[in-house]
Tab-separated table of C-alpha atoms and ligand atoms in Angstrom:
chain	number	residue	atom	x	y	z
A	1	UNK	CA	-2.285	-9.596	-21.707
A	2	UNK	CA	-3.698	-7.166	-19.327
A	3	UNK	CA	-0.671	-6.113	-16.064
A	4	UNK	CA	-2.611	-5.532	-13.408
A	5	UNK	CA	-0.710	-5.315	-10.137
A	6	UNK	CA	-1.905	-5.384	-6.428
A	7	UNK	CA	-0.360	-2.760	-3.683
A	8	UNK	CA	-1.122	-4.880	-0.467
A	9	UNK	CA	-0.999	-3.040	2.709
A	10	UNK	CA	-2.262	-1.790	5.715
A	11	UNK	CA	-2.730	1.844	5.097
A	12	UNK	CA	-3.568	2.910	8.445
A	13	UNK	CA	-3.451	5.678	7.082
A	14	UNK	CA	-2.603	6.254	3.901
A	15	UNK	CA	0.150	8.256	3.788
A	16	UNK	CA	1.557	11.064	0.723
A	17	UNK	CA	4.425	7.989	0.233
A	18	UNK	CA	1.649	5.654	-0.775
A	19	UNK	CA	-0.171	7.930	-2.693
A	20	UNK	CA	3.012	8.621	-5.085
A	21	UNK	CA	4.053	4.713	-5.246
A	22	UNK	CA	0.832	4.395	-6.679
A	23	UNK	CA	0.753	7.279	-9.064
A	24	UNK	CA	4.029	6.179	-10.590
A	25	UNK	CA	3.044	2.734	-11.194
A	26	UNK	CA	-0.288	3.803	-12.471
A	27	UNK	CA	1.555	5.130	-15.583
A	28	UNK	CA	3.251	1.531	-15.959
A	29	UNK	CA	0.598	-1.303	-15.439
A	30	UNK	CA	-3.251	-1.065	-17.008
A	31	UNK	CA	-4.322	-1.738	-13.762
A	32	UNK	CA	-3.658	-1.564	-9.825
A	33	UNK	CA	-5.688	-3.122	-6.862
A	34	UNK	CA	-4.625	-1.241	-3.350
A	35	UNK	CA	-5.521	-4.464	-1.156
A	36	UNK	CA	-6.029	-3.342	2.351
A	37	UNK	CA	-5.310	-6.888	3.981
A	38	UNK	CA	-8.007	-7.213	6.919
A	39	UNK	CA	-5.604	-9.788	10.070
A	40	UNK	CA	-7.555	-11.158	12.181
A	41	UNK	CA	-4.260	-10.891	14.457
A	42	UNK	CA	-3.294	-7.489	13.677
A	43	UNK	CA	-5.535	-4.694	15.302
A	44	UNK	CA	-5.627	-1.948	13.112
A	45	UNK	CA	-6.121	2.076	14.155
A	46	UNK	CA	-8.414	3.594	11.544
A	47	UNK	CA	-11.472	1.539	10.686
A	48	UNK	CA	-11.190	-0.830	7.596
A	49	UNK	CA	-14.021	1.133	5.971
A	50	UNK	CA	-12.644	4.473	6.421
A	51	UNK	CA	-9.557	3.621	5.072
A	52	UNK	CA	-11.068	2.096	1.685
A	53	UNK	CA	-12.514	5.596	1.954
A	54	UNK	CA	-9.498	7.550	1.693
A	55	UNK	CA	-7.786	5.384	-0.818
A	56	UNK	CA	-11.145	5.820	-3.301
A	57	UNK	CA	-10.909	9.538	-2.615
A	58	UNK	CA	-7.654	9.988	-3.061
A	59	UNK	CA	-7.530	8.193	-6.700
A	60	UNK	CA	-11.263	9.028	-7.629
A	61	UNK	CA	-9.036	10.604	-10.884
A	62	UNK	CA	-7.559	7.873	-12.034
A	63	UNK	CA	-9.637	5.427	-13.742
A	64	UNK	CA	-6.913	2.763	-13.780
A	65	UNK	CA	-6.815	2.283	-9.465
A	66	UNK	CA	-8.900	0.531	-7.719
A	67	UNK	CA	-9.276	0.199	-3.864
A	68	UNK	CA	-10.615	-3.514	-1.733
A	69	UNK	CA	-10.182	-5.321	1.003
A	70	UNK	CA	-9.177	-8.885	1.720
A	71	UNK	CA	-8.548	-11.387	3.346
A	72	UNK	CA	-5.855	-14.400	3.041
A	73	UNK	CA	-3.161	-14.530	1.256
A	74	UNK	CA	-1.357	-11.816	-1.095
A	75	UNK	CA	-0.473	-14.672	-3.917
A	76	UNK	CA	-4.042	-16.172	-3.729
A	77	UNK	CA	-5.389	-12.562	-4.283
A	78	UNK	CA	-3.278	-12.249	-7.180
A	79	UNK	CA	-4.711	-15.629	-8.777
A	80	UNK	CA	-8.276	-14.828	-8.041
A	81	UNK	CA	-7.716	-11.650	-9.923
A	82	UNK	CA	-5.552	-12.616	-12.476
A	83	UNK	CA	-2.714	-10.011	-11.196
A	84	UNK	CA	0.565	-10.826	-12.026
A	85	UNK	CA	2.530	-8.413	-10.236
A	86	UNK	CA	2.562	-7.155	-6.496
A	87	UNK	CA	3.997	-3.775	-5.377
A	88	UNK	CA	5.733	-2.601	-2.857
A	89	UNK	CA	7.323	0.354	-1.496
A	90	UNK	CA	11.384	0.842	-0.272
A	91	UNK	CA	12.534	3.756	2.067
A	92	UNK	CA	15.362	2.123	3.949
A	93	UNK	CA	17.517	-0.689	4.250
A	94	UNK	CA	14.741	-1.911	6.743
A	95	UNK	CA	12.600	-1.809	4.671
A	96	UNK	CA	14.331	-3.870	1.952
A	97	UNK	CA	15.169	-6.412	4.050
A	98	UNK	CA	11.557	-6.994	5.332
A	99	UNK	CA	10.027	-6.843	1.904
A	100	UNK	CA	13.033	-9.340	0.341
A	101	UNK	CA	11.662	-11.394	2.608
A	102	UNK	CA	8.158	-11.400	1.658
A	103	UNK	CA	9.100	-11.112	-2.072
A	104	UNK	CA	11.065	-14.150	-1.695
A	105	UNK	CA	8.534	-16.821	0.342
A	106	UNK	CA	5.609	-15.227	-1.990
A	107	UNK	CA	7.749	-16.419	-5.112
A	108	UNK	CA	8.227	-19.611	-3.554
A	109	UNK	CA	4.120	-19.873	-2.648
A	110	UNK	CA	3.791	-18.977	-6.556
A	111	UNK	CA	6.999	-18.533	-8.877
A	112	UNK	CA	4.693	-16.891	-11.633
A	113	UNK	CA	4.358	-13.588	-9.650
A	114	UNK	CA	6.409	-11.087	-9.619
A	115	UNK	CA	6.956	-8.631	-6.710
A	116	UNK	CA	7.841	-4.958	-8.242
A	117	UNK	CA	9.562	-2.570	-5.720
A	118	UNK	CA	9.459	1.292	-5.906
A	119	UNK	CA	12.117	3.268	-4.606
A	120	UNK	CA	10.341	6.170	-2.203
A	121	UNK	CA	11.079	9.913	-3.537
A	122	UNK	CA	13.043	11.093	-1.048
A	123	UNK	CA	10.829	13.882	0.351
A	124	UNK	CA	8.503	10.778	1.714
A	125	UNK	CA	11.122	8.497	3.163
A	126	UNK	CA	10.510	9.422	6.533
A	127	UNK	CA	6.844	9.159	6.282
A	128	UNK	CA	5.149	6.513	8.410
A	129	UNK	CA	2.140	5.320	9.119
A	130	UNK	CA	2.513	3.958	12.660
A	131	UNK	CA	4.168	7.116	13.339
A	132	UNK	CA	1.679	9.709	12.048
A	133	UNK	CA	-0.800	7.099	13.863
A	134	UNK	CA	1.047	7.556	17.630
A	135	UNK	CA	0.956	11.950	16.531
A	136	UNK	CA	-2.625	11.383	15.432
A	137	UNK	CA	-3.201	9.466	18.725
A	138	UNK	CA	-1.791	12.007	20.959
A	139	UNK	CA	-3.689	15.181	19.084
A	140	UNK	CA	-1.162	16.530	16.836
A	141	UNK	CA	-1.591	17.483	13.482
A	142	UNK	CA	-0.869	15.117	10.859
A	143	UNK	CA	-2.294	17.330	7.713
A	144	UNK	CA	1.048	17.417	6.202
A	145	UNK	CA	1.775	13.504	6.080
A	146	UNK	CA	-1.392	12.357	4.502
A	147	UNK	CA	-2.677	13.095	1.022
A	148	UNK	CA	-4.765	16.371	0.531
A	149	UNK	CA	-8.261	15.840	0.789
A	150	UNK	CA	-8.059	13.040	3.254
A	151	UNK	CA	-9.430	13.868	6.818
A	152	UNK	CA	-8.982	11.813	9.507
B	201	ADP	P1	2.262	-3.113	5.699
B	201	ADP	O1	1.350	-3.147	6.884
B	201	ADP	O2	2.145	-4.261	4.758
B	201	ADP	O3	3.703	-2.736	5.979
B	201	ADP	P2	1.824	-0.416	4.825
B	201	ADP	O4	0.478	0.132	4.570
B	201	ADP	O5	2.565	0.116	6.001
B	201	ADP	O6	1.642	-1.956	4.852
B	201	ADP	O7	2.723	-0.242	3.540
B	201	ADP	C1	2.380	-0.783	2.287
B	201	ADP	C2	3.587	-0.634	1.370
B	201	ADP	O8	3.911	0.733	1.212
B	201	ADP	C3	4.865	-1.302	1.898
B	201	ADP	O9	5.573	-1.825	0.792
B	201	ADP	C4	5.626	-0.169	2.505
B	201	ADP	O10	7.027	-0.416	2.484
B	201	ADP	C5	5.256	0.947	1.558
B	201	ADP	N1	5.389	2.255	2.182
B	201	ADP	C6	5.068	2.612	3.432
B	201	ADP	N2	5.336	3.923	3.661
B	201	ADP	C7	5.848	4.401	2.503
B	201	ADP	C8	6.366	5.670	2.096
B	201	ADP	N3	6.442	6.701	2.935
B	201	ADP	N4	6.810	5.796	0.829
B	201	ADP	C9	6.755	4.728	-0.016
B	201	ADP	N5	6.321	3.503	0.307
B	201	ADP	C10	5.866	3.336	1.554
């Protein structure tokens, strides 16, 4: 059967992090959706459409990533597209214990998905997008945070 797995996120903006989780996994699943999640509670920065903009540019080479938006829940994504796998991201202990979390109430929504974490290389860790958003915000440069060929 066909892995496909969906990277749910806000990517406001998309950050070089992001760009290698996906690269990595790309090599390891014959599929995977970024799913920029549009809250009606959460405001975002960067306009939804711009940022589906960015992630298509940034993988226009690999045939095997896809970028959409949605709405609802993660897990009922995942059954409408027959994923069985969503990724995630870990720099810090933070991190971990916000996605365990997640990982842990979306098994409970639906036990036949499993949540795959990848460990950050360690030149990203610090790499943030609500950070680069507040530099961005204030006029500083945030070239060497984002992948090339993105401009914000
Ligand atoms: P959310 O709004 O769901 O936190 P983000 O767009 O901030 O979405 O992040 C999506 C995923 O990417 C999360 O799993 C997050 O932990 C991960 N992530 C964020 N920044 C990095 C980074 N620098 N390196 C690797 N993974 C990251």
């Amino acid at each position: 059967m066909k892995k496909t797995a969906i990277f749910p996120g806000s990517f406001d903006p998309i950050t070089k992090g992001h760009a290698s989780v996906v690269k990595r996994a790309s090599e390891l699943f014959d599929e995977i959706i970024i799913a920029i999640g549009e809250n009606s509670t959460k405001k975002s920065y960067f306009p939804i459409e711009k940022r589906v903009e960015w992630l298509k540019k940034v993988f226009a080479n690999y045939p095997n990533v896809k970028a959409i938006t949605y709405t609802g829940l993660t897990v009922d994504l995942c059954r409408k597209l027959n994923a069985g796998y969503i990724l995630r991201g870990l720099r810090t202990s933070i991190d971990f214990e916000y996605e365990r979390c997640i990982g842990q109430m979306n098994k409970e929504l639906n036990p036949g998905i499993e949540t795959i974490f990848f460990l950050t290389d360690p030149e990203y860790a610090h790499l943030n997008s609500s950070i680069i958003r507040e530099i961005h915000k204030n006029g500083g440069d945030v070239g060497k945070f984002i992948p090339e060929g993105v401009e914000l």
